[in-house]
Amino acid sequence: MFKPHVTVACVVQAEGYFLVVEEEINHKMLWNQPAGHLEADETLLQAASRELLEETGIHAQPQSLLQVHQWIAPDGTPFLRFSFAIDLPERQPTAPRDSDISCCHWLKPEEILNAACLRSPLVAESLRCYQRGQRYPLSLFEAFNWPYSL
């Protein structure tokens, strides 16, 4: 049976800047959106908010869906990545709680799109989706007969 990794990512914008997290992977410092895996007892929206809080210290909820990407990483790992948009009124200070995150940066889109240190090509692609104005309502998501508290 095919079992892709399910991940969520938040494209966070404020004042024309976008938030990236910096993490060390295989001894290289790489940039990513606040992102991570879906846990067994949470919805996709809960996962996105949790990852944002853990990786940046920012409390915010997804406002819309940008895109769902089905992707196979260079190592052959299959992924389903749900990218969400969050627009904040102003850039907020960050305080990562996840020890894997070394710091966060608020960057102009060109800095991200031209960077050689992206964790995956989906970082740039999610930003391009945001720039194209793609937005889908969160009402697409429903936790049917969900046994856990929402």
Coordinates of N, CA, C and O in Angstrom, one line a residue:
M1 N 0.8 -1.2 0.0 CA 0.0 0.0 0.0 C 0.9 1.2 0.0 O 1.9 1.3 0.7
F2 N 0.5 2.2 -0.8 CA 1.2 3.5 -0.9 C 0.9 4.4 0.3 O -0.3 4.6 0.6
K3 N 1.9 4.8 1.0 CA 1.7 5.6 2.2 C 2.7 6.8 2.2 O 3.8 6.8 2.8
P4 N 2.2 7.9 1.5 CA 3.1 9.1 1.5 C 3.1 9.8 2.8 O 2.2 9.6 3.7
H5 N 4.2 10.5 3.1 CA 4.3 11.4 4.3 C 3.3 12.5 4.1 O 3.3 13.2 3.0
V6 N 2.6 12.9 5.1 CA 1.6 14.0 5.0 C 2.3 15.1 5.8 O 2.5 15.0 7.0
T7 N 2.5 16.3 5.1 CA 3.1 17.4 5.8 C 2.2 18.6 5.6 O 1.4 18.7 4.6
V8 N 2.4 19.6 6.4 CA 1.8 20.9 6.3 C 2.8 22.0 6.3 O 3.9 21.8 6.9
A9 N 2.5 23.1 5.7 CA 3.5 24.2 5.7 C 2.6 25.5 5.7 O 1.5 25.6 5.2
C10 N 3.2 26.5 6.3 CA 2.6 27.8 6.4 C 3.4 28.9 5.7 O 4.6 29.1 6.0
V11 N 2.8 29.5 4.7 CA 3.4 30.6 4.0 C 2.9 31.9 4.8 O 1.7 32.2 4.6
V12 N 3.8 32.4 5.6 CA 3.4 33.6 6.4 C 3.9 34.8 5.9 O 5.1 35.0 5.6
Q13 N 3.0 35.8 5.7 CA 3.4 37.1 5.1 C 3.0 38.2 6.0 O 1.9 38.2 6.7
A14 N 3.8 39.2 6.1 CA 3.5 40.5 6.9 C 4.3 41.6 6.3 O 5.5 41.5 6.1
E15 N 3.7 42.7 5.9 CA 4.3 43.9 5.4 C 5.2 43.6 4.2 O 6.2 44.3 3.9
G16 N 4.8 42.6 3.4 CA 5.5 42.3 2.2 C 6.7 41.4 2.4 O 7.5 41.1 1.5
Y17 N 6.9 40.9 3.6 CA 8.0 40.0 4.0 C 7.4 38.6 4.2 O 6.2 38.5 4.7
F18 N 8.2 37.6 4.0 CA 7.8 36.2 4.3 C 8.7 35.6 5.3 O 9.9 35.8 5.3
L19 N 8.1 34.7 6.1 CA 8.8 34.1 7.2 C 9.4 32.7 6.8 O 8.7 31.9 6.2
V20 N 10.7 32.6 7.0 CA 11.3 31.3 6.8 C 12.0 30.9 8.1 O 12.4 31.7 8.9
V21 N 12.1 29.6 8.3 CA 12.8 29.0 9.4 C 14.2 28.5 8.9 O 14.2 28.0 7.7
E22 N 15.2 28.6 9.7 CA 16.5 28.0 9.3 C 16.8 26.8 10.1 O 16.6 26.9 11.4
E23 N 17.1 25.7 9.5 CA 17.4 24.5 10.2 C 18.6 23.8 9.6 O 18.9 23.9 8.4
E24 N 19.3 23.0 10.4 CA 20.5 22.3 9.9 C 20.0 20.9 9.5 O 19.5 20.1 10.3
I25 N 20.3 20.6 8.2 CA 20.0 19.2 7.7 C 21.3 18.7 7.1 O 21.8 19.4 6.2
N26 N 21.8 17.6 7.5 CA 23.0 17.0 7.0 C 24.1 18.0 6.9 O 24.8 18.2 5.9
H27 N 24.3 18.8 8.0 CA 25.4 19.7 8.2 C 25.3 20.9 7.3 O 26.3 21.6 7.0
K28 N 24.1 21.2 6.8 CA 23.9 22.4 5.9 C 22.7 23.2 6.5 O 21.7 22.6 7.0
M29 N 22.9 24.5 6.5 CA 21.8 25.4 7.0 C 20.8 25.6 5.9 O 21.3 26.1 4.8
L30 N 19.6 25.3 6.0 CA 18.6 25.3 5.0 C 17.4 26.1 5.4 O 17.1 26.2 6.6
W31 N 16.7 26.7 4.5 CA 15.5 27.5 4.7 C 14.2 26.7 4.3 O 14.2 26.0 3.3
N32 N 13.2 26.9 5.1 CA 11.9 26.2 4.9 C 10.8 27.1 5.4 O 11.1 28.0 6.2
Q33 N 9.6 26.9 4.9 CA 8.5 27.5 5.6 C 8.3 26.8 7.0 O 8.8 25.7 7.1
P34 N 7.6 27.4 7.9 CA 7.3 26.6 9.1 C 6.5 25.4 8.6 O 5.4 25.6 8.0
A35 N 7.0 24.2 8.9 CA 6.4 23.0 8.3 C 6.7 21.8 9.1 O 7.7 21.8 9.9
G36 N 5.9 20.8 8.9 CA 6.2 19.5 9.6 C 5.1 18.5 9.3 O 4.2 18.7 8.5
H37 N 5.2 17.4 9.9 CA 4.4 16.2 9.7 C 3.0 16.3 10.5 O 3.0 16.9 11.6
L38 N 2.0 15.8 9.9 CA 0.7 15.6 10.5 C 0.9 14.5 11.6 O 1.4 13.5 11.3
E39 N 0.4 14.8 12.8 CA 0.4 13.8 13.9 C -1.0 13.1 13.9 O -2.0 13.6 13.3
A40 N -1.0 11.9 14.5 CA -2.1 11.0 14.5 C -3.4 11.6 15.1 O -4.5 11.3 14.7
D41 N -3.3 12.5 16.1 CA -4.4 13.0 16.8 C -4.8 14.4 16.5 O -5.5 15.1 17.2
E42 N -4.4 14.9 15.3 CA -4.7 16.3 14.9 C -5.2 16.4 13.5 O -5.0 15.6 12.7
T43 N -6.0 17.5 13.3 CA -6.4 17.8 11.9 C -5.3 18.5 11.2 O -4.3 18.9 11.8
L44 N -5.4 18.6 9.9 CA -4.4 19.3 9.1 C -4.3 20.8 9.6 O -3.2 21.3 9.7
L45 N -5.4 21.4 9.9 CA -5.3 22.8 10.4 C -4.7 22.9 11.7 O -3.9 23.9 12.0
Q46 N -5.0 22.0 12.6 CA -4.3 22.0 13.9 C -2.8 21.7 13.7 O -2.0 22.4 14.4
A47 N -2.4 20.9 12.8 CA -1.0 20.6 12.6 C -0.3 21.8 12.1 O 0.8 22.1 12.5
A48 N -0.9 22.6 11.2 CA -0.3 23.8 10.6 C -0.1 24.8 11.7 O 1.0 25.4 11.8
S49 N -1.1 25.0 12.6 CA -0.9 26.0 13.7 C 0.1 25.5 14.7 O 0.9 26.3 15.2
R50 N 0.2 24.2 15.0 CA 1.1 23.7 15.9 C 2.6 23.9 15.4 O 3.5 24.3 16.1
E51 N 2.8 23.5 14.1 CA 4.1 23.7 13.5 C 4.6 25.1 13.5 O 5.7 25.4 13.8
L52 N 3.6 26.0 13.2 CA 4.0 27.4 13.2 C 4.4 27.9 14.6 O 5.4 28.5 14.8
L53 N 3.7 27.5 15.6 CA 4.0 27.8 17.0 C 5.3 27.2 17.4 O 6.2 27.9 18.0
E54 N 5.5 25.9 17.2 CA 6.7 25.2 17.6 C 8.0 25.8 16.9 O 9.0 26.0 17.5
E55 N 7.9 26.1 15.6 CA 9.1 26.5 14.9 C 9.3 28.0 14.9 O 10.5 28.4 14.6
T56 N 8.3 28.8 15.3 CA 8.5 30.3 15.3 C 8.1 31.0 16.6 O 8.5 32.1 16.8
G57 N 7.3 30.3 17.4 CA 6.7 31.0 18.6 C 5.5 31.9 18.3 O 5.0 32.5 19.2
I58 N 5.1 31.9 17.0 CA 3.9 32.7 16.6 C 2.6 32.0 16.7 O 2.5 30.8 16.2
H59 N 1.6 32.6 17.4 CA 0.3 32.0 17.5 C -0.5 32.6 16.3 O -0.8 33.8 16.3
A60 N -0.9 31.7 15.4 CA -1.8 32.2 14.3 C -2.4 30.9 13.7 O -1.9 29.8 13.8
Q61 N -3.6 31.2 13.0 CA -4.3 30.1 12.4 C -4.2 30.3 10.8 O -4.2 31.4 10.3
P62 N -4.2 29.2 10.1 CA -4.3 29.3 8.7 C -5.5 30.0 8.3 O -6.6 29.9 8.9
Q63 N -5.4 30.8 7.2 CA -6.5 31.6 6.7 C -7.1 31.0 5.4 O -8.2 31.3 5.1
S64 N -6.3 30.4 4.7 CA -6.7 29.7 3.4 C -5.7 28.7 3.0 O -4.6 28.6 3.5
L65 N -6.2 27.8 2.1 CA -5.3 26.8 1.5 C -4.7 27.3 0.3 O -5.4 28.0 -0.5
L66 N -3.4 27.2 0.1 CA -2.7 27.6 -1.1 C -2.7 26.5 -2.1 O -3.1 26.7 -3.3
Q67 N -2.3 25.3 -1.7 CA -2.1 24.3 -2.7 C -1.8 23.0 -2.0 O -1.3 23.0 -0.9
V68 N -2.2 21.9 -2.6 CA -1.8 20.5 -2.2 C -0.8 20.0 -3.2 O -1.1 20.0 -4.4
H69 N 0.4 19.7 -2.8 CA 1.4 19.2 -3.7 C 1.7 17.7 -3.4 O 1.9 17.3 -2.3
Q70 N 1.7 16.9 -4.5 CA 2.1 15.5 -4.4 C 3.5 15.5 -4.9 O 3.7 16.0 -6.1
W71 N 4.5 15.1 -4.2 CA 5.9 15.3 -4.5 C 6.7 14.0 -4.1 O 6.4 13.4 -3.1
I72 N 7.7 13.7 -4.9 CA 8.6 12.7 -4.5 C 10.0 13.3 -4.3 O 10.5 13.9 -5.3
A73 N 10.5 13.3 -3.1 CA 11.8 13.9 -2.8 C 12.9 13.2 -3.6 O 12.8 12.0 -4.0
P74 N 14.1 13.8 -3.7 CA 15.2 13.2 -4.4 C 15.6 11.8 -3.8 O 16.1 11.0 -4.6
D75 N 15.4 11.6 -2.5 CA 15.7 10.3 -2.0 C 14.6 9.2 -2.2 O 14.7 8.1 -1.7
G76 N 13.5 9.6 -2.9 CA 12.5 8.7 -3.2 C 11.3 8.7 -2.3 O 10.3 8.0 -2.5
T77 N 11.4 9.5 -1.2 CA 10.3 9.6 -0.2 C 9.1 10.4 -0.8 O 9.2 11.5 -1.3
P78 N 7.9 9.7 -0.8 CA 6.7 10.4 -1.3 C 6.1 11.3 -0.3 O 6.0 11.0 0.9
F79 N 5.6 12.5 -0.7 CA 4.9 13.4 0.2 C 3.6 13.9 -0.4 O 3.5 14.1 -1.6
L80 N 2.7 14.2 0.5 CA 1.6 15.1 0.2 C 1.8 16.3 1.1 O 1.8 16.2 2.4
R81 N 1.9 17.5 0.5 CA 2.2 18.7 1.3 C 1.0 19.7 1.1 O 0.7 20.1 0.0
F82 N 0.4 20.0 2.3 CA -0.7 21.0 2.3 C -0.1 22.3 2.7 O 0.4 22.5 3.8
S83 N -0.1 23.3 1.8 CA 0.4 24.6 2.1 C -0.7 25.6 2.4 O -1.7 25.7 1.6
F84 N -0.6 26.3 3.5 CA -1.6 27.3 3.9 C -1.0 28.7 3.9 O 0.1 28.9 4.2
A85 N -1.9 29.7 3.7 CA -1.5 31.1 3.8 C -1.9 31.7 5.1 O -3.0 31.4 5.6
I86 N -1.1 32.5 5.7 CA -1.3 33.3 6.9 C -0.8 34.7 6.6 O 0.4 34.9 6.3
D87 N -1.7 35.7 6.6 CA -1.3 37.1 6.5 C -1.4 37.8 7.8 O -2.5 37.8 8.4
L88 N -0.3 38.3 8.3 CA -0.3 39.0 9.6 C -0.2 40.5 9.3 O 0.3 40.9 8.3
P89 N -0.8 41.3 10.2 CA -0.8 42.8 10.0 C 0.6 43.4 10.0 O 0.9 44.4 9.4
E90 N 1.5 42.7 10.8 CA 2.9 43.2 10.9 C 3.8 42.1 11.3 O 3.4 41.0 11.8
R91 N 5.1 42.2 11.0 CA 6.1 41.2 11.3 C 6.2 41.1 12.8 O 6.2 42.1 13.5
Q92 N 6.2 39.9 13.3 CA 6.2 39.6 14.7 C 7.6 39.0 15.1 O 8.2 38.4 14.2
P93 N 8.0 39.3 16.3 CA 9.3 38.6 16.8 C 9.1 37.1 16.8 O 8.0 36.6 17.0
T94 N 10.2 36.4 16.6 CA 10.1 35.0 16.6 C 10.9 34.4 17.8 O 11.9 35.0 18.2
A95 N 10.5 33.2 18.2 CA 11.2 32.5 19.3 C 10.9 31.0 19.1 O 10.0 30.5 19.7
P96 N 11.7 30.4 18.3 CA 11.5 29.0 18.0 C 11.6 28.1 19.3 O 12.4 28.3 20.2
R97 N 10.6 27.2 19.4 CA 10.6 26.3 20.5 C 11.1 24.9 20.1 O 11.4 24.1 21.0
D98 N 11.3 24.7 18.8 CA 11.8 23.4 18.3 C 13.3 23.5 18.2 O 13.8 24.4 17.6
S99 N 14.0 22.6 18.9 CA 15.4 22.6 18.9 C 16.1 22.4 17.6 O 17.3 22.8 17.4
D100 N 15.3 21.9 16.6 CA 15.9 21.8 15.2 C 15.9 23.1 14.5 O 16.6 23.1 13.4
I101 N 15.2 24.1 14.9 CA 15.2 25.4 14.3 C 16.2 26.3 14.9 O 16.1 26.6 16.1
S102 N 17.2 26.8 14.1 CA 18.2 27.7 14.7 C 17.7 29.1 14.8 O 18.1 29.8 15.7
C103 N 16.9 29.6 13.8 CA 16.4 30.9 13.8 C 15.4 31.1 12.8 O 15.2 30.2 12.0
C104 N 14.8 32.3 12.7 CA 13.8 32.6 11.7 C 14.2 33.9 11.1 O 14.9 34.7 11.6
H105 N 13.7 34.1 9.8 CA 14.0 35.3 9.1 C 12.8 35.8 8.4 O 12.0 35.0 7.8
W106 N 12.6 37.1 8.4 CA 11.5 37.7 7.6 C 12.3 38.3 6.4 O 13.2 39.1 6.5
L107 N 11.9 37.7 5.2 CA 12.6 38.0 3.9 C 11.7 38.5 2.8 O 10.5 38.1 2.8
K108 N 12.2 39.3 1.9 CA 11.5 39.7 0.7 C 11.4 38.4 -0.2 O 12.2 37.5 -0.1
P109 N 10.3 38.4 -1.0 CA 10.1 37.2 -1.8 C 11.3 36.8 -2.7 O 11.7 35.7 -2.8
E110 N 11.9 37.9 -3.3 CA 13.0 37.6 -4.2 C 14.2 36.9 -3.5 O 14.9 36.1 -4.1
E111 N 14.4 37.2 -2.2 CA 15.5 36.6 -1.4 C 15.2 35.1 -1.3 O 16.2 34.3 -1.3
I112 N 14.0 34.7 -1.1 CA 13.7 33.3 -1.0 C 13.7 32.6 -2.3 O 14.3 31.6 -2.5
L113 N 13.1 33.2 -3.3 CA 13.0 32.6 -4.6 C 14.4 32.4 -5.3 O 14.6 31.5 -6.1
N114 N 15.4 33.3 -4.9 CA 16.7 33.2 -5.5 C 17.7 32.5 -4.6 O 18.9 32.4 -4.9
A115 N 17.3 32.0 -3.5 CA 18.2 31.4 -2.5 C 18.6 30.0 -3.0 O 17.9 29.2 -3.6
A116 N 19.9 29.7 -2.6 CA 20.4 28.4 -2.9 C 20.3 27.4 -1.7 O 20.8 26.3 -1.8
C117 N 19.7 27.9 -0.7 CA 19.7 27.1 0.6 C 18.2 26.7 1.0 O 17.9 26.6 2.1
L118 N 17.4 26.4 0.0 CA 16.0 26.0 0.3 C 16.0 24.5 0.6 O 16.7 23.7 -0.1
R119 N 15.2 24.1 1.6 CA 15.2 22.7 2.0 C 14.6 21.8 0.8 O 15.1 20.7 0.6
S120 N 13.7 22.4 0.1 CA 13.1 21.7 -1.1 C 12.6 22.7 -2.1 O 12.4 23.8 -1.7
P121 N 12.4 22.2 -3.3 CA 11.8 23.2 -4.3 C 10.4 23.6 -3.9 O 9.9 24.6 -4.5
L122 N 9.7 22.9 -3.0 CA 8.4 23.2 -2.6 C 8.3 24.5 -1.8 O 7.3 25.2 -1.7
V123 N 9.5 24.9 -1.2 CA 9.5 26.2 -0.5 C 9.3 27.4 -1.5 O 8.4 28.2 -1.3
A124 N 10.0 27.4 -2.6 CA 9.8 28.4 -3.6 C 8.4 28.2 -4.3 O 7.7 29.2 -4.6
E125 N 8.0 27.0 -4.6 CA 6.8 26.8 -5.3 C 5.6 27.3 -4.5 O 4.6 27.9 -5.0
S126 N 5.6 27.0 -3.2 CA 4.5 27.5 -2.3 C 4.5 29.0 -2.3 O 3.4 29.6 -2.3
L127 N 5.6 29.7 -2.3 CA 5.6 31.1 -2.4 C 5.1 31.6 -3.7 O 4.3 32.6 -3.7
R128 N 5.4 30.9 -4.8 CA 4.9 31.3 -6.1 C 3.3 31.2 -6.1 O 2.6 32.0 -6.7
C129 N 2.8 30.1 -5.5 CA 1.4 29.9 -5.4 C 0.8 31.1 -4.6 O -0.3 31.7 -5.0
Y130 N 1.4 31.6 -3.6 CA 0.9 32.7 -2.8 C 0.9 33.9 -3.7 O 0.0 34.7 -3.7
Q131 N 2.0 34.2 -4.4 CA 2.1 35.3 -5.3 C 1.1 35.3 -6.4 O 0.6 36.4 -6.8
R132 N 0.7 34.2 -6.9 CA -0.3 34.1 -7.9 C -1.7 34.4 -7.4 O -2.7 34.5 -8.2
G133 N -1.8 34.4 -6.1 CA -3.1 34.7 -5.5 C -4.0 33.5 -5.3 O -5.2 33.7 -5.1
Q134 N -3.5 32.4 -5.4 CA -4.2 31.1 -5.2 C -4.7 31.1 -3.8 O -3.9 31.1 -2.9
R135 N -6.0 30.9 -3.6 CA -6.5 30.7 -2.3 C -7.8 29.9 -2.3 O -8.7 30.1 -3.2
Y136 N -7.8 28.9 -1.5 CA -9.0 28.0 -1.4 C -9.5 28.1 0.0 O -8.7 28.1 1.0
P137 N -10.8 28.0 0.2 CA -11.4 28.2 1.5 C -11.1 27.0 2.4 O -11.0 25.8 2.0
L138 N -10.9 27.3 3.7 CA -10.6 26.2 4.7 C -11.9 25.3 4.9 O -11.7 24.3 5.5
S139 N -13.0 25.8 4.4 CA -14.2 24.9 4.5 C -14.1 23.6 3.7 O -14.9 22.7 3.9
L140 N -13.0 23.5 2.9 CA -12.8 22.3 2.2 C -12.4 21.2 3.2 O -12.5 20.0 2.9
F141 N -12.0 21.6 4.4 CA -11.5 20.6 5.4 C -12.6 20.3 6.4 O -13.1 21.3 7.0
E142 N -12.8 19.1 6.6 CA -13.8 18.7 7.7 C -13.3 17.5 8.4 O -12.9 16.5 7.7
A143 N -13.3 17.5 9.7 CA -12.9 16.4 10.5 C -14.2 15.6 10.8 O -14.9 15.9 11.7
F144 N -14.5 14.6 9.9 CA -15.7 13.9 10.0 C -15.6 12.9 11.1 O -14.7 12.1 11.2
N145 N -16.6 12.9 12.0 CA -16.7 12.0 13.2 C -15.4 11.9 13.9 O -14.9 10.9 14.3
W146 N -14.8 13.1 14.1 CA -13.5 13.2 14.7 C -13.5 12.8 16.2 O -14.3 13.4 16.9
P147 N -12.8 11.8 16.6 CA -12.9 11.4 18.0 C -12.1 12.3 19.0 O -12.2 12.1 20.2
Y148 N -11.3 13.2 18.5 CA -10.5 14.1 19.4 C -11.2 15.5 19.5 O -11.9 15.9 18.6
S149 N -10.9 16.2 20.5 CA -11.5 17.5 20.7 C -10.9 18.5 19.7 O -9.8 18.4 19.3
L150 N -11.8 19.3 19.1 CA -11.3 20.4 18.2 C -11.2 21.6 19.0 O -10.8 22.5 19.1

